[in-house]
XYZ file of C-alpha atoms in Angstrom:
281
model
C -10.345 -22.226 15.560
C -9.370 -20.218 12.321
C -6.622 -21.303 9.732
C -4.083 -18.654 9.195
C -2.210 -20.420 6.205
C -5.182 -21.813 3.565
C -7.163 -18.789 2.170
C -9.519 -21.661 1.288
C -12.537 -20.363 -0.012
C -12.207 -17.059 0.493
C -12.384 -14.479 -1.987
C -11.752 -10.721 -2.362
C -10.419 -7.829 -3.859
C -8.649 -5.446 -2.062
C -7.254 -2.122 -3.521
C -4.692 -0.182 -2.051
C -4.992 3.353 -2.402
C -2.608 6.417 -1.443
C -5.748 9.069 -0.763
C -3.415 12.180 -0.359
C -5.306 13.161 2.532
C -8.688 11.799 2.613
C -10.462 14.945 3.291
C -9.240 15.970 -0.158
C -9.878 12.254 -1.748
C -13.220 12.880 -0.715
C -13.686 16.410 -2.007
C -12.393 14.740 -5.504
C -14.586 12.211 -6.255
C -13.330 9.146 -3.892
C -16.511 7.550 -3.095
C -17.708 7.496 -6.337
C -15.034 5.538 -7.903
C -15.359 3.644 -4.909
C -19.169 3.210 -5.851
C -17.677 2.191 -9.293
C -15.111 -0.317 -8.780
C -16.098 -1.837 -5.637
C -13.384 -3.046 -3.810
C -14.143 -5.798 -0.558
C -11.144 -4.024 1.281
C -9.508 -0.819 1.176
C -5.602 -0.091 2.103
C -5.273 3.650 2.430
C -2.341 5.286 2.885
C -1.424 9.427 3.657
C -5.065 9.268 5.363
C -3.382 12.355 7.537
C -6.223 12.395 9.635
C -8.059 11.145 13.448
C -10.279 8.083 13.668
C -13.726 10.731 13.771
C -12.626 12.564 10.357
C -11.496 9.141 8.609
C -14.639 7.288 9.656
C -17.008 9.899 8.884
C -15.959 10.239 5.306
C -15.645 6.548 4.956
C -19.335 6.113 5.999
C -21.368 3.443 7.520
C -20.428 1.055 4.577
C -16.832 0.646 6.043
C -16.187 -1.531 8.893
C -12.870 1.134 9.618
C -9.490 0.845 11.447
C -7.452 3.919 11.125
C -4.197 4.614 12.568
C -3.224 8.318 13.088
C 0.699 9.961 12.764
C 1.556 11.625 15.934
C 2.905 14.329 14.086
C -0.393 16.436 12.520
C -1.011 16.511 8.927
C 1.375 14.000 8.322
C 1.361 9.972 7.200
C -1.656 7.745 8.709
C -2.829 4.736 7.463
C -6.341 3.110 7.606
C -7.590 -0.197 6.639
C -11.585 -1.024 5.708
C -13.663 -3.676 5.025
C -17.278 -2.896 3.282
C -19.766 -3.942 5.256
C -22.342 -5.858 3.010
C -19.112 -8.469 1.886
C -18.796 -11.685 3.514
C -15.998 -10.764 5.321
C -15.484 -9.788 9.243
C -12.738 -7.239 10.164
C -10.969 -8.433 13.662
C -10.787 -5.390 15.803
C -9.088 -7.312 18.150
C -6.333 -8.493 15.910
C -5.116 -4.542 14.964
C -1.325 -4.062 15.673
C 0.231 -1.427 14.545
C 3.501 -0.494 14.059
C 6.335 -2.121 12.125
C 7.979 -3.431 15.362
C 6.343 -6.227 17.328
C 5.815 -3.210 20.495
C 5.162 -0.412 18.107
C 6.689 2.539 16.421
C 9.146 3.500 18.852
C 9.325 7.259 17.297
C 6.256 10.255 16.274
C 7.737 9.940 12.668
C 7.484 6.317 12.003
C 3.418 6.547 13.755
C 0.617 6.129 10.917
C 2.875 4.360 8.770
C 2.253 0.812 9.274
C -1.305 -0.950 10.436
C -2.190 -5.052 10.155
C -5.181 -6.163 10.635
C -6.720 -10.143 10.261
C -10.344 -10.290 7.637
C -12.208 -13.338 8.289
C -14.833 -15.247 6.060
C -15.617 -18.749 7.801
C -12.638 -19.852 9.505
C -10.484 -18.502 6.942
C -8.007 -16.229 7.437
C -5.993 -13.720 5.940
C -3.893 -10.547 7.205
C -4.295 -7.601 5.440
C -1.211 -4.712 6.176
C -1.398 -0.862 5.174
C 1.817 0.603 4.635
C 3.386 4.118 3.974
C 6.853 3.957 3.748
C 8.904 7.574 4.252
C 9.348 9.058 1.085
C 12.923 10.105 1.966
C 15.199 12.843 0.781
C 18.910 12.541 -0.275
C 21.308 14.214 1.856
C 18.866 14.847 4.399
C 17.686 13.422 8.092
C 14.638 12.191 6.286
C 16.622 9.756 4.264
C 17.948 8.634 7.613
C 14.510 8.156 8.937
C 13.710 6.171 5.701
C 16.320 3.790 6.050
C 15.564 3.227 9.731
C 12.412 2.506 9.091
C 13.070 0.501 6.483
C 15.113 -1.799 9.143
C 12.301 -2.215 10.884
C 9.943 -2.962 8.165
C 12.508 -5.552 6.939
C 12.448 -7.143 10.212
C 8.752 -7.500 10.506
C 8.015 -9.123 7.279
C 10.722 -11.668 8.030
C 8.095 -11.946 11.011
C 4.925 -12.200 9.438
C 5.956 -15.081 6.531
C 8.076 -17.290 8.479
C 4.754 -17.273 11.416
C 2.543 -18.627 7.742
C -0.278 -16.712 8.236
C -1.426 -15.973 4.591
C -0.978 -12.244 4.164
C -0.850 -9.320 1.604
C 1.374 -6.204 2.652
C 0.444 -3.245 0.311
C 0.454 0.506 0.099
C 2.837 2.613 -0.919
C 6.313 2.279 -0.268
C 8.042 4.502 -2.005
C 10.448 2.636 -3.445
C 10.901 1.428 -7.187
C 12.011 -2.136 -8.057
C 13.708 -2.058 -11.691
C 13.954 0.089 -14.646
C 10.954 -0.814 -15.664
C 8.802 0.700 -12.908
C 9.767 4.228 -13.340
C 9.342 6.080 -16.794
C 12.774 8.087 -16.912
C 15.057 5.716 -14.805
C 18.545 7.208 -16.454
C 17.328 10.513 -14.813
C 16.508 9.348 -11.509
C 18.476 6.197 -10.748
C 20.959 6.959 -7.630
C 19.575 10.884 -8.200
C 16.650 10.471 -6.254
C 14.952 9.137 -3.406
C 12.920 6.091 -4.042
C 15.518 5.361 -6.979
C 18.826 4.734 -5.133
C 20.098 0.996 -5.099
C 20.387 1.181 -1.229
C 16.530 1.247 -1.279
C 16.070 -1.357 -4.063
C 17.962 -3.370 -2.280
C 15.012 -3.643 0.600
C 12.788 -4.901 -1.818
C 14.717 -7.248 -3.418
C 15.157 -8.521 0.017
C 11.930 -9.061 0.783
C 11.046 -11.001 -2.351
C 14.477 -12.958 -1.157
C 12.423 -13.697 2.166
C 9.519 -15.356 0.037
C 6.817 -12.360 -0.768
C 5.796 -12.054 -3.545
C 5.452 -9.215 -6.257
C 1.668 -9.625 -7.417
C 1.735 -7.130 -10.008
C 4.683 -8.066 -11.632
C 3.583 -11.549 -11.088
C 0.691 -10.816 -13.182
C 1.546 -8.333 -15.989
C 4.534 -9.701 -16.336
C 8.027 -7.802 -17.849
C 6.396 -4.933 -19.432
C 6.560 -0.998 -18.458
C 4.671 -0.029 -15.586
C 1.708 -0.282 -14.570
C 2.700 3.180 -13.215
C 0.981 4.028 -10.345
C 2.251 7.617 -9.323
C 2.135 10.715 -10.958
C 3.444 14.356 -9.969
C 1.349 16.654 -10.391
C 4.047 18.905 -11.788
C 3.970 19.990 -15.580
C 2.409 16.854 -17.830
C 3.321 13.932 -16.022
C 0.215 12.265 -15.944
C -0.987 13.237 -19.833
C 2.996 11.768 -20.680
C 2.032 8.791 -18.356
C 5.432 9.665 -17.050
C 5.005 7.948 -13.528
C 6.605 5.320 -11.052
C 5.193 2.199 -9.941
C 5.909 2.385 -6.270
C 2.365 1.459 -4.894
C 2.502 -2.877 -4.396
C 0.284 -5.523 -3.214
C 3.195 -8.124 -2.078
C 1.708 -11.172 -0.893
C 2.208 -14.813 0.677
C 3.400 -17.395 -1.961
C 0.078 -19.273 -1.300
C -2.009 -16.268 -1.289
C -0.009 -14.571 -4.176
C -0.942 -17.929 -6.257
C -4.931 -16.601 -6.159
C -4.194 -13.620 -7.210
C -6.925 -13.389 -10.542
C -5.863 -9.818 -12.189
C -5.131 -6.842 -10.867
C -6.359 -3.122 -12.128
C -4.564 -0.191 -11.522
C -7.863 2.236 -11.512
C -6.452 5.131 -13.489
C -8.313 8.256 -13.586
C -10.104 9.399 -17.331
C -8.139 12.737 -17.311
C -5.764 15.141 -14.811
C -8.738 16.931 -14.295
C -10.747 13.650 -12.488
C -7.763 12.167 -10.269
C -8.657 12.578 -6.439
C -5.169 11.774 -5.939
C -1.426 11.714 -7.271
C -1.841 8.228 -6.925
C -3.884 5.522 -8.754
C -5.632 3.057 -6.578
C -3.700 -0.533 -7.148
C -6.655 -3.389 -7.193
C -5.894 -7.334 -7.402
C -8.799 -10.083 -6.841
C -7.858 -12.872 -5.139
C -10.290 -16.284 -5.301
């Protein structure tokens, strides 16, 4: 029988990466900074593509889970494990969906996947989330919120059943000033900025997760891990830290460092996004 609260032994790192499309990623450069930083486990987010296309520019050296939007061209998340670790993906352990019976709607599909990774009879849960970006004064920022409900309600789920897991991906939300490089211009201005968003994370820190970033670097600016590609965000660094690894209090406390792998130059990103990477031993 496997434990589901002692991470015991097991070590990892697992990077959580918003691929922008993976086709794309993949075009880019993906697999070779893959090559480079070699992450045990992959969270991908915006995948926005079937289980065929995502596993065959993966490769063979993913053990793959992918979970497709309804809605084309839109969301999907995927999870992988690489298949020379130590650790055994649980195909049988996939849910997906926020809610305990699934996404009830197309628009909230490809947005949340969990997934159990084995070594021994240790084990630890490993979810891949895209949260909706959102839009003020719009349906979308309906959808968010709604979403955001249900999100809420599952990770109440998933720490109070003490199975030692690590939600991450992004979700499109900043926590404080000092994960966003012009807060004054954005704060209750823009989606992913408004206190009636914050206010989800805080509450799920309130329910016990914890922020493993900000655990580890703590009270300084950033690490930004998002970057418009408009004008010269990325030269300015002027991003938003809305890609998180939040983990179990046990599991946070093996947390070793975490990386955010940001690209040389604008010219070598395969993504708007910076792949987030924490080792845990």
């Amino acid at each position: 029988m496997r434990r589901i609260c002692d991470t015991g032994g097991m070590s990892f790192s697992l990077s959580t990466i918003n691929v922008n499309g993976i086709r794309a990623a993949m075009r880019r450069g993906m697999a070779a900074a893959l090559a480079e930083t070699k992450p045990d486990i992959i969270a991908l987010q915006e995948v926005r593509a079937s289980d065929a296309v995502t596993f065959e520019h993966l490769g063979h050296e993913w053990d793959i889970v992918n979970f497709a939007c309804e809605i084309k061209g839109r969301a999907g998340v995927a999870i992988a494990v690489r298949r020379d670790s130590d650790l055994t993906l649980v195909h049988d352990s996939v849910r997906r969906g926020a809610p305990s019976a699934g996404d009830a709607v197309a628009v909230d599909t490809g947005r949340w996947l969990e997934v159990d990774v084995i070594d021994g009879d240790t084990t630890v849960t490993i979810v891949s989330a895209y949260l909706h970006s959102g839009q003020v004064g719009t349906e979308k920022m309906d959808q968010k919120f709604a979403h955001l409900d249900l999100v809420t309600a599952r990770m109440a789920e998933l720490i109070e059943s003490g199975r030692e897991t690590v939600v991450c991906g992004d979700l499109n939300i900043v926590h404080t000033e000092r994960d966003i490089k012009n807060w004054k211009g954005n704060h209750n201005k823009t989606a992913g900025v408004l206190d009636e968003e914050i206010a989800y994370v805080s509450r799920w820190l309130d329910q016990g997760w914890r922020d493993v970033t900000r655990d580890l670097v703590g009270e300084q600016q950033g690490p930004y891990t998002w970057w418009s590609y408009r004008g010269k965000a990325f030269d300015n660094d002027a991003g938003w830290r809305i890609d998180y690894q939040l983990a179990t209090p046990q599991l946070a406390e093996r947390a070793q460092s975490v990386t955010v792998d940001r690209s040389a130059d604008y010219a070598s990103r395969f993504s708007d996004h910076a792949p987030l990477r924490v080792t845990y031993a």
